Amino acid sequence: MIVQRRKRRADARTARSEQRTHASARAQGALVGTMAACQLFLDGTGRMLPDAGGALWWSALLCPAGALLLTLPIARMRREADGRELADVALAALPAPVALALCALCGLTLLLDAAAALYGLTELTHASLLPQTDERVIVLMALTALLLSAYAGLTGMQRLAFLLRRTLPILLLLLMAWSLWGRPIENLYPLAGHGVRESLRLGAGSLGAGACALAAGFLPGGVRQLPQVRARETCGYCLSGHLLAVLLLLGLSLSTPYSLWPLAGGWGARMVLQGRPALYNGILYRMVTVLQLTALLIAACGALLFAAHALSRAMRGRRDRLAFALAFALLTAAGLLRSRLGLSWLLAAMPWRYAAALAVVWLPFLARRQPAGEAGA
């Protein structure tokens, strides 16, 4: 009797541990999806809407396909390696210098995602909520909020993203439906685009938003091992972020008069939410802005923590604190030099980020397949 009771307790503990592990994996997928959504949102506000609004729909189709080219090999390699991280798989399949270089490249790619999210957080705050405040003060405020959020670690960011996985899209959809109620159909004209070729070119350039799927190659926060990797859940949560990105862009483009886009001089000016003088609409637009800022903060913090973890693996050890200090210092320098560098270099680096992500994922994947092919021959 006592033996059976102890066995039932052990089985219950094992079941609870497996449930927590799978919940952490789902929360990691929600965080990666939020990161992809914000990257697509930033690329859309920076390049698509001012030139061709129809590129939004091409990016909504092409970017998930690009994310699948990264997520599926990652999930398969991790499943075959008993849930180990992508860095361990690369070290086992490739020479050590090449694997460490890929870890460093992965960290820099994710750090660029964090820099883009920080730029968007700063610009949107300055353009909508604090237009009279100095930009450097807003950058310092954003960095402080980022540092305080990073104190919660990957576990906290994953839980927050998982908590908002349905709440954020539903609230955005309801607020946009309420703000568009009774407005003329001309508000939908910006989404028609200005030509298939230009829209397709701009939409293909947003493939770099799928580079944040590299974060799926790491263990979730608070988990030491993940013996079973569910590729379907990982891909589903990573791709669900694109729905959030479409809602973010719709909330911005439909609530802004189209006549303002050609007159906008800077990237931040394009992101201003200009509403009707009615009080309830002003409140609605501010609420949409707060939701967008929340998503950007989660994305920036998640990308920073994943980048720090990748850099720590590139340092031949678990030097998470040193790697986080290095990543945060680089991010701070990029934020303070924002007025000189601008955003054009980040938008131009979008396709190159995706090329780097393909190299990080597919080189270990092909190296693992090569011995099997030679043995079969």
Coordinates of C-alpha atoms in Angstrom, one line a residue:
M1 CA 0.0 0.0 0.0
I2 CA 2.8 2.4 1.0
V3 CA 4.7 1.4 -2.1
Q4 CA 1.8 2.1 -4.4
R5 CA 1.2 5.5 -2.7
R6 CA 4.8 6.5 -3.3
K7 CA 4.6 5.3 -6.9
R8 CA 1.5 7.4 -7.5
R9 CA 3.1 10.5 -5.9
A10 CA 6.2 10.0 -8.1
D11 CA 4.0 9.6 -11.2
A12 CA 2.1 12.8 -10.3
R13 CA 5.4 14.7 -9.8
T14 CA 6.6 13.4 -13.2
A15 CA 3.4 14.4 -14.9
R16 CA 3.5 17.9 -13.3
S17 CA 7.1 18.3 -14.4
E18 CA 6.2 17.3 -18.0
Q19 CA 3.2 19.7 -18.0
R20 CA 5.5 22.6 -16.8
T21 CA 8.0 21.8 -19.4
H22 CA 5.5 21.8 -22.3
A23 CA 3.9 24.9 -20.9
S24 CA 7.4 26.6 -21.0
A25 CA 7.8 25.4 -24.6
R26 CA 4.5 26.9 -25.6
A27 CA 5.3 30.1 -23.8
Q28 CA 8.6 30.3 -25.7
G29 CA 6.7 29.9 -29.0
A30 CA 4.4 32.7 -28.0
L31 CA 7.4 35.0 -27.3
V32 CA 9.0 34.1 -30.6
G33 CA 5.7 34.9 -32.3
T34 CA 5.5 38.3 -30.6
M35 CA 9.0 39.0 -31.7
A36 CA 8.2 38.1 -35.3
A37 CA 5.1 40.3 -35.2
C38 CA 7.0 43.3 -34.0
Q39 CA 9.7 42.9 -36.6
L40 CA 7.1 42.7 -39.4
F41 CA 5.3 45.7 -37.9
L42 CA 8.5 47.8 -37.8
D43 CA 9.4 46.8 -41.4
G44 CA 5.9 47.6 -42.5
T45 CA 5.8 51.1 -40.9
G46 CA 9.3 51.9 -42.1
R47 CA 9.1 50.7 -45.8
M48 CA 5.8 49.3 -46.8
L49 CA 3.1 51.8 -45.9
P50 CA 4.8 55.0 -47.2
D51 CA 5.5 53.4 -50.6
A52 CA 3.0 50.5 -51.2
G53 CA 0.5 49.4 -48.7
G54 CA -0.3 46.2 -50.6
A55 CA 3.2 44.9 -49.6
L56 CA 1.6 44.2 -46.2
W57 CA -0.3 41.3 -47.7
W58 CA 2.7 39.9 -49.6
S59 CA 4.7 40.0 -46.4
A60 CA 1.9 38.3 -44.5
L61 CA 2.2 35.4 -47.0
L62 CA 6.0 35.3 -47.5
C63 CA 7.2 35.9 -44.0
P64 CA 5.5 32.8 -42.5
A65 CA 7.0 30.7 -45.3
G66 CA 10.5 32.1 -44.5
A67 CA 9.9 31.3 -40.8
L68 CA 9.0 27.7 -41.7
L69 CA 12.3 27.3 -43.5
L70 CA 14.0 28.0 -40.1
T71 CA 11.5 26.5 -37.6
L72 CA 11.1 23.1 -39.2
P73 CA 14.9 22.2 -39.4
I74 CA 15.4 23.5 -35.8
A75 CA 12.6 21.4 -34.5
R76 CA 13.8 18.3 -36.3
M77 CA 17.4 18.7 -35.2
R78 CA 16.4 19.2 -31.6
R79 CA 14.0 16.3 -31.6
E80 CA 16.7 14.0 -33.0
A81 CA 19.2 15.4 -30.4
D82 CA 16.9 14.7 -27.4
G83 CA 15.9 18.3 -27.0
R84 CA 19.4 19.8 -26.9
E85 CA 19.9 23.4 -28.0
L86 CA 20.9 24.3 -31.5
A87 CA 24.4 25.3 -30.2
D88 CA 25.0 21.8 -28.9
V89 CA 23.8 20.3 -32.2
A90 CA 26.2 22.6 -34.1
L91 CA 29.1 21.8 -31.9
A92 CA 28.5 18.0 -32.4
A93 CA 28.1 18.3 -36.2
L94 CA 30.6 21.0 -37.1
P95 CA 34.2 21.9 -36.2
A96 CA 34.3 24.0 -33.0
P97 CA 35.5 27.3 -34.6
V98 CA 32.7 27.1 -37.1
A99 CA 30.1 26.3 -34.5
L100 CA 31.2 29.1 -32.2
A101 CA 31.2 31.5 -35.1
L102 CA 27.6 30.4 -35.9
C103 CA 26.6 31.0 -32.3
A104 CA 28.1 34.5 -32.4
L105 CA 26.3 35.2 -35.7
C106 CA 23.1 34.0 -34.2
G107 CA 23.6 36.4 -31.2
L108 CA 24.3 39.3 -33.5
T109 CA 21.2 38.6 -35.6
L110 CA 19.0 38.5 -32.6
L111 CA 20.7 41.7 -31.2
L112 CA 19.7 43.4 -34.5
D113 CA 16.1 42.4 -33.8
A114 CA 16.4 43.9 -30.3
A115 CA 17.8 47.1 -31.8
A116 CA 15.0 47.4 -34.3
A117 CA 12.4 46.9 -31.6
L118 CA 14.1 49.5 -29.4
Y119 CA 14.1 51.9 -32.3
G120 CA 10.4 51.3 -32.8
L121 CA 9.7 51.7 -29.1
T122 CA 11.5 55.0 -29.0
E123 CA 10.0 56.4 -32.2
L124 CA 6.4 55.4 -31.5
T125 CA 6.7 56.9 -27.9
H126 CA 8.1 60.1 -29.2
A127 CA 5.6 60.4 -32.1
S128 CA 2.4 59.6 -30.2
L129 CA 2.7 59.9 -26.4
L130 CA 5.7 62.2 -25.7
P131 CA 6.1 64.5 -28.7
Q132 CA 7.6 67.4 -26.7
T133 CA 10.2 65.3 -24.9
D134 CA 13.9 65.1 -26.0
E135 CA 14.6 61.9 -28.0
R136 CA 17.7 61.0 -25.8
V137 CA 15.5 61.1 -22.7
I138 CA 13.1 58.7 -24.4
V139 CA 15.9 56.4 -25.4
L140 CA 17.1 56.3 -21.8
M141 CA 13.6 55.7 -20.5
A142 CA 13.2 52.8 -23.0
L143 CA 16.6 51.3 -22.0
T144 CA 15.6 51.5 -18.4
A145 CA 12.3 49.8 -19.0
L146 CA 14.2 47.2 -21.1
L147 CA 16.7 46.6 -18.3
L148 CA 13.9 46.3 -15.6
S149 CA 12.0 43.9 -17.9
A150 CA 15.1 41.8 -18.5
Y151 CA 15.4 41.3 -14.7
A152 CA 12.5 38.9 -14.9
G153 CA 14.5 36.8 -17.3
L154 CA 13.3 34.6 -20.1
T155 CA 10.8 32.9 -17.9
G156 CA 9.0 36.2 -17.1
M157 CA 9.0 37.4 -20.7
Q158 CA 7.7 34.0 -21.9
R159 CA 4.9 34.0 -19.3
L160 CA 3.9 37.5 -20.2
A161 CA 3.8 36.7 -24.0
F162 CA 1.9 33.6 -23.3
L163 CA -0.6 35.5 -21.1
L164 CA -1.2 38.1 -23.9
R165 CA -1.2 35.6 -26.8
R166 CA -5.0 36.0 -27.2
T167 CA -5.7 39.1 -25.2
L168 CA -3.5 41.4 -27.3
P169 CA -4.9 40.5 -30.8
I170 CA -8.5 40.5 -29.5
L171 CA -8.1 43.9 -27.9
L172 CA -6.5 45.3 -31.0
L173 CA -9.3 43.9 -33.2
L174 CA -12.0 45.3 -31.0
L175 CA -10.4 48.7 -30.7
M176 CA -9.9 49.0 -34.5
A177 CA -13.5 47.8 -35.2
W178 CA -14.8 50.4 -32.8
S179 CA -12.7 53.2 -34.2
L180 CA -13.7 52.3 -37.8
W181 CA -17.4 52.1 -37.1
G182 CA -19.2 54.6 -39.3
R183 CA -16.1 55.8 -41.2
P184 CA -16.0 56.0 -45.0
I185 CA -14.7 53.1 -47.0
E186 CA -11.9 55.3 -48.4
N187 CA -9.9 54.3 -45.3
L188 CA -9.3 50.9 -46.9
Y189 CA -7.7 52.3 -50.0
P190 CA -4.1 52.4 -48.7
L191 CA -4.2 48.6 -48.4
A192 CA -4.8 48.2 -52.1
G193 CA -1.2 48.9 -53.0
H194 CA 0.5 50.7 -55.9
G195 CA 1.5 47.9 -58.2
V196 CA 2.2 44.2 -57.8
R197 CA 5.9 44.4 -58.6
E198 CA 6.7 47.1 -56.1
S199 CA 4.5 45.5 -53.5
L200 CA 6.1 42.1 -54.0
R201 CA 9.6 43.6 -53.8
L202 CA 8.8 45.3 -50.5
G203 CA 7.1 42.2 -49.2
A204 CA 10.0 39.9 -50.0
G205 CA 12.3 42.3 -48.2
S206 CA 10.4 41.6 -45.0
L207 CA 11.7 38.0 -44.9
G208 CA 14.2 39.2 -42.3
A209 CA 11.4 39.4 -39.8
G210 CA 11.4 35.6 -39.7
A211 CA 15.0 35.6 -38.5
C212 CA 13.8 35.8 -34.9
A213 CA 12.7 32.2 -35.3
L214 CA 16.3 31.4 -34.3
A215 CA 15.1 31.8 -30.7
A216 CA 13.2 28.5 -31.1
G217 CA 16.6 26.8 -31.1
F218 CA 17.2 27.5 -27.4
L219 CA 15.8 25.9 -24.3
P220 CA 12.8 27.8 -22.8
G221 CA 13.5 29.8 -19.7
G222 CA 13.4 27.8 -16.5
V223 CA 13.9 24.5 -18.3
R224 CA 17.1 22.5 -18.2
Q225 CA 16.1 19.8 -20.7
L226 CA 13.4 19.3 -23.2
P227 CA 13.4 15.6 -24.2
Q228 CA 10.3 15.9 -26.5
V229 CA 10.2 18.8 -29.0
R230 CA 6.8 19.2 -30.6
A231 CA 7.5 20.7 -34.0
R232 CA 3.8 21.4 -34.7
E233 CA 3.3 23.5 -31.6
T234 CA 6.5 25.3 -32.1
C235 CA 5.7 26.2 -35.7
G236 CA 2.1 27.1 -34.8
Y237 CA 3.0 29.6 -32.1
C238 CA 5.9 31.1 -34.2
L239 CA 3.5 31.6 -37.1
S240 CA 0.7 33.0 -35.0
G241 CA 2.7 36.1 -34.5
H242 CA 2.1 37.1 -38.1
L243 CA -1.6 37.5 -37.3
L244 CA -0.6 39.9 -34.6
A245 CA 1.6 41.8 -37.0
V246 CA -1.2 42.2 -39.5
L247 CA -3.4 43.5 -36.7
L248 CA -0.7 45.9 -35.6
L249 CA -0.3 47.3 -39.1
L250 CA -4.0 47.5 -39.7
G251 CA -4.5 49.4 -36.5
L252 CA -1.9 51.9 -37.6
S253 CA -2.8 52.3 -41.3
L254 CA -6.6 52.3 -40.9
S255 CA -6.6 54.9 -38.1
T256 CA -4.3 57.3 -39.9
P257 CA -5.5 59.5 -42.8
Y258 CA -3.8 58.3 -46.0
S259 CA -3.1 61.8 -47.1
L260 CA -0.5 62.2 -44.3
W261 CA 1.7 59.4 -45.5
P262 CA 3.3 61.2 -48.5
L263 CA 3.8 64.3 -46.3
A264 CA 5.6 62.4 -43.5
G265 CA 9.2 63.4 -43.3
G266 CA 10.6 60.9 -40.8
W267 CA 9.9 57.4 -39.7
G268 CA 8.4 58.5 -36.5
A269 CA 6.1 61.0 -38.2
R270 CA 4.6 58.1 -40.2
M271 CA 3.6 56.4 -37.0
V272 CA 1.6 59.2 -35.5
L273 CA -2.0 58.2 -34.8
Q274 CA -4.1 61.1 -36.1
G275 CA -7.7 60.6 -35.0
R276 CA -10.9 62.6 -35.2
P277 CA -11.5 65.2 -32.5
A278 CA -14.0 63.0 -30.7
L279 CA -12.9 62.2 -27.2
Y280 CA -13.6 58.4 -27.4
N281 CA -11.6 58.1 -30.6
G282 CA -8.6 59.8 -29.0
I283 CA -8.8 57.4 -26.1
L284 CA -9.0 54.5 -28.5
Y285 CA -6.0 55.5 -30.4
R286 CA -4.0 56.0 -27.2
M287 CA -5.0 52.5 -26.1
V288 CA -3.9 51.0 -29.5
T289 CA -0.6 52.8 -29.0
V290 CA -0.1 51.4 -25.5
L291 CA -0.8 47.9 -26.8
Q292 CA 1.7 48.4 -29.6
L293 CA 4.3 49.7 -27.1
T294 CA 3.7 46.7 -24.9
A295 CA 4.3 44.3 -27.8
L296 CA 7.5 46.2 -28.8
L297 CA 8.8 46.0 -25.2
I298 CA 8.2 42.3 -24.9
A299 CA 9.9 41.7 -28.3
A300 CA 12.9 43.9 -27.5
C301 CA 13.5 42.2 -24.1
G302 CA 13.0 38.7 -25.5
A303 CA 15.4 39.4 -28.4
L304 CA 18.0 40.8 -26.0
L305 CA 17.9 37.9 -23.7
F306 CA 18.1 35.3 -26.5
A307 CA 21.0 37.2 -28.0
A308 CA 22.8 37.3 -24.7
H309 CA 22.3 33.5 -24.3
A310 CA 23.7 32.9 -27.9
L311 CA 26.7 35.1 -27.2
S312 CA 27.4 33.2 -23.9
R313 CA 27.5 30.0 -25.9
A314 CA 29.9 31.6 -28.3
M315 CA 32.2 32.3 -25.3
R316 CA 32.7 28.6 -24.7
G317 CA 30.8 28.6 -21.4
R318 CA 27.7 29.6 -19.5
R319 CA 28.8 33.2 -19.1
D320 CA 25.3 34.7 -19.1
R321 CA 26.0 37.8 -17.1
L322 CA 29.0 38.8 -19.1
A323 CA 27.2 38.1 -22.4
F324 CA 24.2 40.1 -21.2
A325 CA 26.4 43.0 -20.2
L326 CA 28.0 43.0 -23.6
A327 CA 24.7 42.7 -25.5
F328 CA 23.1 45.5 -23.4
A329 CA 26.2 47.7 -23.9
L330 CA 26.0 47.2 -27.7
L331 CA 22.2 47.9 -27.6
T332 CA 22.8 51.1 -25.6
A333 CA 25.4 52.3 -28.0
A334 CA 23.0 51.7 -30.9
G335 CA 20.2 53.5 -29.1
L336 CA 22.3 56.5 -28.3
L337 CA 23.7 56.7 -31.9
R338 CA 20.1 56.5 -33.3
S339 CA 20.0 60.1 -34.3
R340 CA 23.2 59.7 -36.4
L341 CA 22.7 56.2 -37.8
G342 CA 18.9 56.4 -38.4
L343 CA 16.8 53.4 -39.3
S344 CA 17.7 52.9 -42.9
W345 CA 20.6 50.6 -42.2
L346 CA 18.4 48.3 -40.1
L347 CA 15.8 48.2 -42.9
A348 CA 18.5 47.5 -45.4
A349 CA 19.9 44.7 -43.2
M350 CA 16.5 42.9 -43.2
P351 CA 17.3 40.4 -46.0
W352 CA 20.9 39.9 -44.8
R353 CA 19.6 39.0 -41.3
Y354 CA 17.5 36.3 -42.9
A355 CA 20.5 35.0 -44.9
A356 CA 22.5 34.8 -41.7
A357 CA 19.7 32.9 -40.0
L358 CA 19.6 30.4 -42.9
A359 CA 23.3 29.8 -42.5
V360 CA 23.0 29.3 -38.7
V361 CA 20.3 26.7 -39.2
W362 CA 21.0 24.9 -42.4
L363 CA 24.8 24.4 -42.0
P364 CA 24.4 22.1 -38.9
F365 CA 21.3 20.5 -40.5
L366 CA 23.2 19.5 -43.7
A367 CA 26.3 18.5 -41.7
R368 CA 24.1 16.1 -39.7
R369 CA 22.7 14.6 -42.8
Q370 CA 26.0 14.1 -44.6
P371 CA 27.3 11.1 -42.7
A372 CA 24.0 9.3 -43.1
G373 CA 24.2 9.8 -46.9
E374 CA 27.8 8.6 -47.1
A375 CA 27.0 5.5 -45.0
G376 CA 24.1 4.7 -47.3
A377 CA 26.3 4.9 -50.3

